[in-house]
Short mmCIF file of C-alpha atoms in Angstrom, two decimals:
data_model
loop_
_atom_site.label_atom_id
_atom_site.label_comp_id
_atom_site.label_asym_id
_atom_site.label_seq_id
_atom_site.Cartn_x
_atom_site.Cartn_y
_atom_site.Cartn_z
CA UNK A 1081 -5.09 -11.09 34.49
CA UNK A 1082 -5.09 -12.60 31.23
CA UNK A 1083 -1.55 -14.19 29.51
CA UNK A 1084 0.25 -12.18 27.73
CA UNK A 1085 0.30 -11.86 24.02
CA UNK A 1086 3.33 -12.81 21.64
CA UNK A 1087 2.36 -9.90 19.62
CA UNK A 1088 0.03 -6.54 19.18
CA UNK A 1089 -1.08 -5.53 15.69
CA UNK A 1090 -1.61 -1.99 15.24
CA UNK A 1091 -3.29 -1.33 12.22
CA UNK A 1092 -5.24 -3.35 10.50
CA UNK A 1093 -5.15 -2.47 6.39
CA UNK A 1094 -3.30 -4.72 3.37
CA UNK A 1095 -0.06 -4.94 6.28
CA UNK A 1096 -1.81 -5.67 9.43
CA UNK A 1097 -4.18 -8.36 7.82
CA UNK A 1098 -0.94 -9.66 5.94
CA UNK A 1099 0.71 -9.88 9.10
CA UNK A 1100 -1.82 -11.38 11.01
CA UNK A 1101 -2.16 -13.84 8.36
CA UNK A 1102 1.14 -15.21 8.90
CA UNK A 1103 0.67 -15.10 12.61
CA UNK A 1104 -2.13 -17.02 13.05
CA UNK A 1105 -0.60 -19.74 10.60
CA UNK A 1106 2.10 -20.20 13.04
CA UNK A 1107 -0.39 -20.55 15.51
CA UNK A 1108 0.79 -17.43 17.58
CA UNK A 1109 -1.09 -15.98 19.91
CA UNK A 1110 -1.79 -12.22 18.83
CA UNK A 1111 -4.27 -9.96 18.57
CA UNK A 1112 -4.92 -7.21 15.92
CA UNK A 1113 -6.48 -3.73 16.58
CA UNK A 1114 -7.45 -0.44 14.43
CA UNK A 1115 -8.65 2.76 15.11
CA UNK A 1116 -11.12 2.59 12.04
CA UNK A 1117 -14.62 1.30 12.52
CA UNK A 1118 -14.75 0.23 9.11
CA UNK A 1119 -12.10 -1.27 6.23
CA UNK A 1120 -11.25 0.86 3.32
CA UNK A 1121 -14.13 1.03 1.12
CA UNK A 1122 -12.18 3.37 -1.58
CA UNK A 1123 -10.02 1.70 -3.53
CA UNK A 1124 -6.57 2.83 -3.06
CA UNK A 1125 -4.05 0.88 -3.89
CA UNK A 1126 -5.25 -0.39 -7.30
CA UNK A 1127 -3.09 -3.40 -8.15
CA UNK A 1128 -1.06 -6.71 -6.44
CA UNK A 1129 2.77 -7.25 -7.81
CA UNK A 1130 3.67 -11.06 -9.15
CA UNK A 1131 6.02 -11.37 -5.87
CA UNK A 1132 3.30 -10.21 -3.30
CA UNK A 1133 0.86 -13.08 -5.09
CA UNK A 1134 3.65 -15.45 -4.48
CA UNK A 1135 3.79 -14.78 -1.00
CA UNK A 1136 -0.01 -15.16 -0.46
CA UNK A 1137 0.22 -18.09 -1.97
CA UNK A 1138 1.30 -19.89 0.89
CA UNK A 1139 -1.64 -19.41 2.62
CA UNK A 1140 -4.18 -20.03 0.09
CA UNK A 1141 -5.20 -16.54 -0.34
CA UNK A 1142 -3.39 -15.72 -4.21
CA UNK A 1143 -6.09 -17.71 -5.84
CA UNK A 1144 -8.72 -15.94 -4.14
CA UNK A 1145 -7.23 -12.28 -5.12
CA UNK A 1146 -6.82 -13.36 -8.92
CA UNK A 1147 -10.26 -14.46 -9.19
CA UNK A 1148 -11.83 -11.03 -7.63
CA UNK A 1149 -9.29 -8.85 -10.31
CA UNK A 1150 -7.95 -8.10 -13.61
CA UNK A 1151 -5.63 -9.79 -15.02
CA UNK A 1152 -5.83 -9.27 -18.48
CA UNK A 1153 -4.67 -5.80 -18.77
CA UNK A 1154 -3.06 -3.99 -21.72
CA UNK A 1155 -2.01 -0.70 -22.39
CA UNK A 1156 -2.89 2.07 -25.21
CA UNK A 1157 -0.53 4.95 -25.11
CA UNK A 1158 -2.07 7.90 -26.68
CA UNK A 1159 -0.06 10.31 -28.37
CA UNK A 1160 -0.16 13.24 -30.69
CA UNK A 1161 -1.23 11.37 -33.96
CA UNK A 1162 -1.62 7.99 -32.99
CA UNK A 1163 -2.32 5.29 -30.22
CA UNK A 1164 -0.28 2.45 -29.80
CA UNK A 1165 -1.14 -0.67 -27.66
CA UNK A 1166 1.78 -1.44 -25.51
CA UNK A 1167 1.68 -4.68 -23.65
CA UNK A 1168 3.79 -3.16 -20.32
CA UNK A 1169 1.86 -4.97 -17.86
CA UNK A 1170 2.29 -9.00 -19.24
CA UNK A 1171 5.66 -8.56 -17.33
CA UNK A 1172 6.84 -12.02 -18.87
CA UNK A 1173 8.04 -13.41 -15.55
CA UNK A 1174 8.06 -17.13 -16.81
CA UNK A 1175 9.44 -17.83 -13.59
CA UNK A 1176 6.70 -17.12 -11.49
CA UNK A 1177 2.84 -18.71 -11.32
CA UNK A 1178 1.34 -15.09 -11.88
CA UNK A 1179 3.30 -13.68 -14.66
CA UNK A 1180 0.94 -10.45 -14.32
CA UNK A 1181 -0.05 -6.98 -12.56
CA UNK A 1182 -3.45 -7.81 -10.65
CA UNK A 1183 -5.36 -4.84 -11.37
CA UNK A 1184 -8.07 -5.31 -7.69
CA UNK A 1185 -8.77 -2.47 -5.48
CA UNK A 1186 -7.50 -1.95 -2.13
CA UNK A 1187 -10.86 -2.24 -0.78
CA UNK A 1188 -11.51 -5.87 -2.20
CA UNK A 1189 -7.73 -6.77 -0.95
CA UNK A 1190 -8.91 -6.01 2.22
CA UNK A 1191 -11.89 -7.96 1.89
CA UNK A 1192 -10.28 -10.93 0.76
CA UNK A 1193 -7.84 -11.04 3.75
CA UNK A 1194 -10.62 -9.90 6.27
CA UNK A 1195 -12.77 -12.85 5.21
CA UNK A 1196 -9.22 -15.36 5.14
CA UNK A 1197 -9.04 -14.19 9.01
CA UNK A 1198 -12.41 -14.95 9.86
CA UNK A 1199 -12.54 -18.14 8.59
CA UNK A 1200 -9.63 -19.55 11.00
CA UNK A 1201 -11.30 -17.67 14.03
CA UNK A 1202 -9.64 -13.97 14.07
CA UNK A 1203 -11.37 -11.30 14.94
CA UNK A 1204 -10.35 -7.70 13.36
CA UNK A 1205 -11.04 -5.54 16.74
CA UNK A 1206 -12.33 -2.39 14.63
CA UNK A 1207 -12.65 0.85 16.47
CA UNK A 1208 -9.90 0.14 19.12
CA UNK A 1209 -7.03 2.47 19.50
CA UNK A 1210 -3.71 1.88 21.08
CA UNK A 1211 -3.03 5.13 23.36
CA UNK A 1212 -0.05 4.23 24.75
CA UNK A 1213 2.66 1.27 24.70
CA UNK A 1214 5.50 1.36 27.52
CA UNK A 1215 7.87 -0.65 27.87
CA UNK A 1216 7.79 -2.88 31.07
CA UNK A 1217 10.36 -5.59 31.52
CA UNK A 1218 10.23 -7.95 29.37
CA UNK A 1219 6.82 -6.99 27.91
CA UNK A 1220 5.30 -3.68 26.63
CA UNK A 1221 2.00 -2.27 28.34
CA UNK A 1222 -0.63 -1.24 25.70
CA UNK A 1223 -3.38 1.11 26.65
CA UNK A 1224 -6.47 0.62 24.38
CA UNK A 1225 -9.54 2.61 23.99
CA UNK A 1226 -12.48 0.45 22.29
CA UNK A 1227 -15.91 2.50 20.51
CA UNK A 1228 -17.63 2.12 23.35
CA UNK A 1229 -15.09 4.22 25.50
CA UNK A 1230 -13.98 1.81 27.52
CA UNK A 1231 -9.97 1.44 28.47
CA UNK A 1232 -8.39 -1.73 28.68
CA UNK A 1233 -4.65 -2.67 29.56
CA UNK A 1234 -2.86 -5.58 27.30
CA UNK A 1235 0.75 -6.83 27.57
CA UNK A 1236 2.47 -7.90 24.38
CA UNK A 1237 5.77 -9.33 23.88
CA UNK A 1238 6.24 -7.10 20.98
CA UNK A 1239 4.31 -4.21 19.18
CA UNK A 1240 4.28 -4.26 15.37
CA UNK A 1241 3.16 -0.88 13.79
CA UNK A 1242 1.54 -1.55 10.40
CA UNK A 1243 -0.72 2.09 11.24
CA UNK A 1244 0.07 3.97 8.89
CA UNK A 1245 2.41 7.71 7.82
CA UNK A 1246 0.84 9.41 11.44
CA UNK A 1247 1.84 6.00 12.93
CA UNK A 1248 0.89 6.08 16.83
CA UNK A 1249 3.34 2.61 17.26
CA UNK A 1250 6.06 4.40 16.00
CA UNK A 1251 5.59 7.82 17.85
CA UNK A 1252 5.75 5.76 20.78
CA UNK A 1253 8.84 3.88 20.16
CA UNK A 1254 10.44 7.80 19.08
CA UNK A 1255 11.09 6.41 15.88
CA UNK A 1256 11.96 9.36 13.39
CA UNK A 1257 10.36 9.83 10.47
CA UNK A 1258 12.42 11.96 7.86
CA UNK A 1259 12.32 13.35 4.09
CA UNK A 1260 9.99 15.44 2.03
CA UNK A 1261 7.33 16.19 -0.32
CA UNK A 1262 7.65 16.96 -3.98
CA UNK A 1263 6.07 19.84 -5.01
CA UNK A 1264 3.86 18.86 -7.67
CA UNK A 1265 0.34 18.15 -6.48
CA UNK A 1266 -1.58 14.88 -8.23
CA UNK A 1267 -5.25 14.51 -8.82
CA UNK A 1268 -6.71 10.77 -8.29
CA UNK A 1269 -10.08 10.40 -9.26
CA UNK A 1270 -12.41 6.95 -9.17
CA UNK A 1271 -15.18 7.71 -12.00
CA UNK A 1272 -16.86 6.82 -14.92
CA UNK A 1273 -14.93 7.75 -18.20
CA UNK A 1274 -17.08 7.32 -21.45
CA UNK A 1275 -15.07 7.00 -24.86
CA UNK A 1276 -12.59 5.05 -23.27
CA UNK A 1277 -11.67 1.22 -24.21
CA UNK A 1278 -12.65 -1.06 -21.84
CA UNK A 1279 -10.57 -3.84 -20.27
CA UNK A 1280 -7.10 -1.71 -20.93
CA UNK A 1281 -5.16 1.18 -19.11
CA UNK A 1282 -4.78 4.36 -21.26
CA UNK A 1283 -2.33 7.23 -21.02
CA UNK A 1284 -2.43 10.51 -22.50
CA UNK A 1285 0.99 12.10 -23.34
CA UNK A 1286 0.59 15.84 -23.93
CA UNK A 1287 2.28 19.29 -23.40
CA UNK A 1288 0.61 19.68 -20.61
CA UNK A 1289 1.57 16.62 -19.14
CA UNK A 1290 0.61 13.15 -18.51
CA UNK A 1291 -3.25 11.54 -18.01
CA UNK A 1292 -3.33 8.29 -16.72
CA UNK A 1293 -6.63 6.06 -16.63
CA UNK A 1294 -6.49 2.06 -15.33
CA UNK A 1295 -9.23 -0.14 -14.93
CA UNK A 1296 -10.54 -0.72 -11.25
CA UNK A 1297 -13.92 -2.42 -12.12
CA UNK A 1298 -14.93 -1.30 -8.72
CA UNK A 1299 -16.51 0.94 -7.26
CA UNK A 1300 -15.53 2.74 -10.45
CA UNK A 1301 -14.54 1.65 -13.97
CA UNK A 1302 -11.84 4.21 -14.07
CA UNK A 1303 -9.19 5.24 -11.86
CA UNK A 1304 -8.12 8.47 -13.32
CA UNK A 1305 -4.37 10.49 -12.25
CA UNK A 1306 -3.42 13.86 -13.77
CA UNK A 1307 -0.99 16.60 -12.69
CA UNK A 1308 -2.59 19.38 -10.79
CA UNK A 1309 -3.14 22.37 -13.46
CA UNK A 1310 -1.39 25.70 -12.98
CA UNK A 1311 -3.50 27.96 -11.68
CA UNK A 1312 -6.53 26.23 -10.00
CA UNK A 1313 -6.61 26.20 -6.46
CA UNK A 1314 -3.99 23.57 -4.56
CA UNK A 1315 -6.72 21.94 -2.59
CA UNK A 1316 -9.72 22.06 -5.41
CA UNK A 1317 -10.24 18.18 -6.73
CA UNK A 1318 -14.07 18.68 -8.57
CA UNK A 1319 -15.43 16.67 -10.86
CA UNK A 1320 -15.36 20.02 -13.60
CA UNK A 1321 -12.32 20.72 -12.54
CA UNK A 1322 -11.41 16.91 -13.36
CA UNK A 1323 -13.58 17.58 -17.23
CA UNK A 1324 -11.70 20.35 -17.57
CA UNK A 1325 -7.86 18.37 -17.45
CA UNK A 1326 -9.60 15.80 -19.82
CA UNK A 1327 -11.13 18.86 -22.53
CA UNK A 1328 -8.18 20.35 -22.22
CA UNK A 1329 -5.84 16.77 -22.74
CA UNK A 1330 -7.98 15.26 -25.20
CA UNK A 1331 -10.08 17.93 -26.74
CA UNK A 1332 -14.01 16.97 -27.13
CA UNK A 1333 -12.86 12.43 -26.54
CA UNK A 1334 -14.03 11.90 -22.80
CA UNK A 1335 -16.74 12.65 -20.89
CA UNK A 1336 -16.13 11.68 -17.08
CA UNK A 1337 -19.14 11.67 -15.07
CA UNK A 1338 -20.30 10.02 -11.23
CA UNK A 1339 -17.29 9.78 -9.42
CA UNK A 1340 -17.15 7.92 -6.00
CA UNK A 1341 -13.55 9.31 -5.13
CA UNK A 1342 -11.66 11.89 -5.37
CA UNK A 1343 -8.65 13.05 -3.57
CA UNK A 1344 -5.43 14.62 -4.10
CA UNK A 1345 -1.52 13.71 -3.16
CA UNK A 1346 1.83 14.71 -3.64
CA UNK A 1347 4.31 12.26 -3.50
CA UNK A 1348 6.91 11.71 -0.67
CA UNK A 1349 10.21 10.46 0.01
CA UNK A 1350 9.94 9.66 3.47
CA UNK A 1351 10.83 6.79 5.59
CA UNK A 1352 11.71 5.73 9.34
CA UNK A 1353 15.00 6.21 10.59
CA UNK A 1354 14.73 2.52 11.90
CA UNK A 1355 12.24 -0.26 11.53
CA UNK A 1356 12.54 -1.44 15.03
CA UNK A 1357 13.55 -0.14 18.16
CA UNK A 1358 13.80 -2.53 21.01
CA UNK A 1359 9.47 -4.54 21.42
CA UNK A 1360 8.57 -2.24 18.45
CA UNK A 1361 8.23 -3.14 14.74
CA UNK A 1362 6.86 -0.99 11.87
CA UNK A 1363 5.64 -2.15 8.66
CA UNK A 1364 4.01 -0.57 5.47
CA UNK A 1365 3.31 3.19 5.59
CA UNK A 1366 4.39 3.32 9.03
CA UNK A 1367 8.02 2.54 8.09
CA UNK A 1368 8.05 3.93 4.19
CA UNK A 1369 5.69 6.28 2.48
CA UNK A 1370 4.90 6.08 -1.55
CA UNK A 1371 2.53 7.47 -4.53
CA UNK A 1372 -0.50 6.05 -3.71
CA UNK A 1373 -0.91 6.05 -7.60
CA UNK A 1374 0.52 2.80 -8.63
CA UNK A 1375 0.21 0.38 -5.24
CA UNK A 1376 4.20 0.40 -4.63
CA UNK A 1377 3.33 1.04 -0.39
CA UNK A 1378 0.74 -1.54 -0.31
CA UNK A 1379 2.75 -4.13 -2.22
CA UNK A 1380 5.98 -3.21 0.02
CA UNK A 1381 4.23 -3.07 3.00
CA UNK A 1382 2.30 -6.32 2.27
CA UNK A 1383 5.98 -8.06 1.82
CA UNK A 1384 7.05 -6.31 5.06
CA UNK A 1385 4.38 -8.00 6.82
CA UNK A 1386 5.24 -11.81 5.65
CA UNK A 1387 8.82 -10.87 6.05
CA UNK A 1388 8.46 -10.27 10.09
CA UNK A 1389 5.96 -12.20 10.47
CA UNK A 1390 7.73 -15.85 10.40
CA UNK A 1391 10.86 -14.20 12.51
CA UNK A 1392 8.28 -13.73 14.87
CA UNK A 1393 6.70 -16.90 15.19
CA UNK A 1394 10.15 -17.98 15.37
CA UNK A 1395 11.15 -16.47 18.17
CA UNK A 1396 8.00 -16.36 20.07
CA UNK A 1397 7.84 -20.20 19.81
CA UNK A 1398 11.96 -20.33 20.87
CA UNK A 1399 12.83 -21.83 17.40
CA UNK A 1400 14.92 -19.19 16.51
CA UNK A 1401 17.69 -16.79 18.48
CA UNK A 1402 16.03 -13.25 19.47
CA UNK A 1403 19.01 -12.03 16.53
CA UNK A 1404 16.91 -13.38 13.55
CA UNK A 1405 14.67 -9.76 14.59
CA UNK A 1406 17.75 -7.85 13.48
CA UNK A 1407 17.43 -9.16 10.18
CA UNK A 1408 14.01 -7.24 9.42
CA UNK A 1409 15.15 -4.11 8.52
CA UNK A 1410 18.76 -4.90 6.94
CA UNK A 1411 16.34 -6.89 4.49
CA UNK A 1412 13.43 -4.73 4.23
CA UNK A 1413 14.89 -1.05 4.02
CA UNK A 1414 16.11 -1.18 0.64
CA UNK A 1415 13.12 -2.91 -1.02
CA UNK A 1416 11.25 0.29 0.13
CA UNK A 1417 14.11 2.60 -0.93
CA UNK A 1418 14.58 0.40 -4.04
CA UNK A 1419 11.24 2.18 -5.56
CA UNK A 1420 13.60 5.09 -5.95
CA UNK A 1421 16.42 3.42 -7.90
CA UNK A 1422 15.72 6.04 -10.92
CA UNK A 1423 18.45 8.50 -11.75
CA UNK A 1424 18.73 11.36 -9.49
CA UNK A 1425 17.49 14.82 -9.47
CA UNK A 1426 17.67 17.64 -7.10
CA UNK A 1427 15.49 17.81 -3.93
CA UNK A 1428 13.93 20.74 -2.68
CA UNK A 1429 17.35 21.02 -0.20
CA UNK A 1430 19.24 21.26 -3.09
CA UNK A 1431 20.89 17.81 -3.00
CA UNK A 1432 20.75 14.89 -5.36
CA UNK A 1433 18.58 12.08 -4.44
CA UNK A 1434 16.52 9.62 -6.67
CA UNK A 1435 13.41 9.87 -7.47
CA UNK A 1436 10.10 7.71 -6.09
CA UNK A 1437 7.94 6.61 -9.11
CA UNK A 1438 8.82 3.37 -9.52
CA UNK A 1439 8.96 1.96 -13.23
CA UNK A 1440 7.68 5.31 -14.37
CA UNK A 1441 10.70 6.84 -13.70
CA UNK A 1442 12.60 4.81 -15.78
CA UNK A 1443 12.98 1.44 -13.57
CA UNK A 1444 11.28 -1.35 -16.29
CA UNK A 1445 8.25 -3.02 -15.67
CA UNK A 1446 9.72 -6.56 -14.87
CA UNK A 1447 12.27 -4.87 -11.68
CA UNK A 1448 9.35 -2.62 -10.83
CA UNK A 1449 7.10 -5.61 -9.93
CA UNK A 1450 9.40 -8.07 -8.83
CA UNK A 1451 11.22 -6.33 -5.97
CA UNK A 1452 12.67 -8.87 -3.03
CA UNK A 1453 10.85 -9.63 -0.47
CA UNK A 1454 13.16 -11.85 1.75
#
């Protein structure tokens, strides 16, 4: 039987590969597992906060992320009878080495972390899926399927779930998950926009409502978000249903064409009742759920990641007391929650609670991007 491990890695997107960064720069033994047989290829989470680039830095990996993206980035607010050119996104944080948003798809994130891995010998075991995780002394037994069928049993010191809102790490810990969905339903669209300004986000401030469109570069120049309409069907997201928000938001200016995505959401306020529970960790989605509109659960979940990560190697190693785990969660809860530091409005239950949209709320730019990570 082979040693145990120090850790299991369940889930390998933006958080896993984070985590497993940091693991294997402390030089501790882990392994790192998804369901998926391939990395996201859409691109998701569209942009990397100044704080979350800090963090990377460490291992050499900021650099790399700034070179694939967008850094230049203004933004042209579009209203009745004129457009102004609002520079929201240089956030001004002299402070910091990458005063910026990074506009880079998830996708090429991904990529950039995947390749980071490989280079230092780590493998990303694609299309293996932890079935079950028990507790057994002082390790946990974790049942894996791989592709191929095959079952294999692993031991782990501890389990770290970084897989996802349907997380399988933290239904086996019996972790709850609690809170709700808004009722307004988004549209998210990765296209081609023509009689747009390159190089520059654009928003469309109407009656109706608001039409966003940021720069992705790839797959798609244009990463379009809208409000559902009234009237068309909840789960319809078409590309003339998506002409139709743009004719009807800026009569006869755009003409959207080839999309390579398209997807609706409505956005949550959800989060685990606890990010650990005895061996088991979670991280990213699996702890705290956002608008996949702006990047807020990638960048969270990202810091999540490379705030664990060094407790663990910590303790693993016997550098540090088995307490310095408890300080995960007092420190990472409220960065998640702090995306909903707006003012409050009713919830569907009828009580007050704040809102999750981040700076568009009301939160300014500058807090917005540089939430705590530590």
């Amino acid at each position: 039987m082979t040693a145990p491990l120090d850790v299991l890695v369940v889930g390998a997107g933006p958080t896993g590969l984070a985590l497993a960064t940091q693991l294997r720069s402390c030089e501790t033994p882990f392994r790192i597992v998804d369901r998926s047989l391939h990395r996201a290829r859409e691109s998701r989470a569209p942009a990397i906060q100044p704080r979350t680039l800090e963090m990377l830095s460490a291992f050499g990996v900021a650099d790399d992320l700034v070179d694939r993206g967008n850094t230049t980035v203004g933004l042209y607010l579009h209203l009745s009878r004129r457009v102004l050119r609002v520079p929201v996104f240089d956030v001004g944080c002299d402070d910091s080495p990458y005063p910026f948003l990074l506009f880079l798809p998830q996708s090429e994130t991904e990529a950039t972390l995947t390749a980071h891995l490989a280079a230092r010998d780590v493998t990303v075991e694609r299309g293996t899926q932890l079935l079950s995780a028990e507790p057994e002394g002082e390790y946990v037994s974790c049942r894996l399927r791989h592709r191929d069928g095959n079952e294999e049993t692993e031991r782990a010191r501890y389990v770290v779930g970084c897989d996802g809102a349907h997380s399988t790490v933290r239904s086996q810990a019996g972790i709850g998950f609690e809170g709700y969905a808004y009722p307004q339903t988004f549209l998210l669209a990765d296209l081609e926009a023509d009689g747009l300004e390159p190089g520059a986000a654009h928003t469309f401030m109407t009656a109706a409502g608001l039409l966003f469109f940021f720069p992705l570069g790839t797959p798609a120049t244009w990463r379009m978000i809208a409000m559902h309409p009234p009237g068309a069907p909840g789960d319809e997201v078409s590309p003339d249903l998506l002409q139709r928000i743009a004719d009807d938001w800026t009569p006869g200016r755009l003409s959207l064409r080839d999309p390579v995505w398209m997807t609706s959401f409505r956005i949550h306020n959800r989060g685990a009742t606890h990010y650990r529970r005895g061996p088991f960790f979670l991280a990213g989605d699996a702890a705290h759920i956002h608008s996949p509109a702006g990047g807020q659960g990638m960048n969270t979940g990202i810091q999540d990641a490379l705030n664990l990560g060094w407790k663990l190697a910590q303790v693993c190693r016997g550098a540090a007391p088995e307490e310095l785990l408890a300080t995960y969660e007092a420190e990472r809860a409220p960065s998640a929650t702090g995306y909903a530091a707006s003012p409050t409005v009713p919830s569907p239950s009828g009580r007050a609670v704040t809102r999750p949209y981040g700076w568009l709320a009301g939160i300014s730019p500058r807090t917005w991007l540089r939430c705590s990570c530590m």
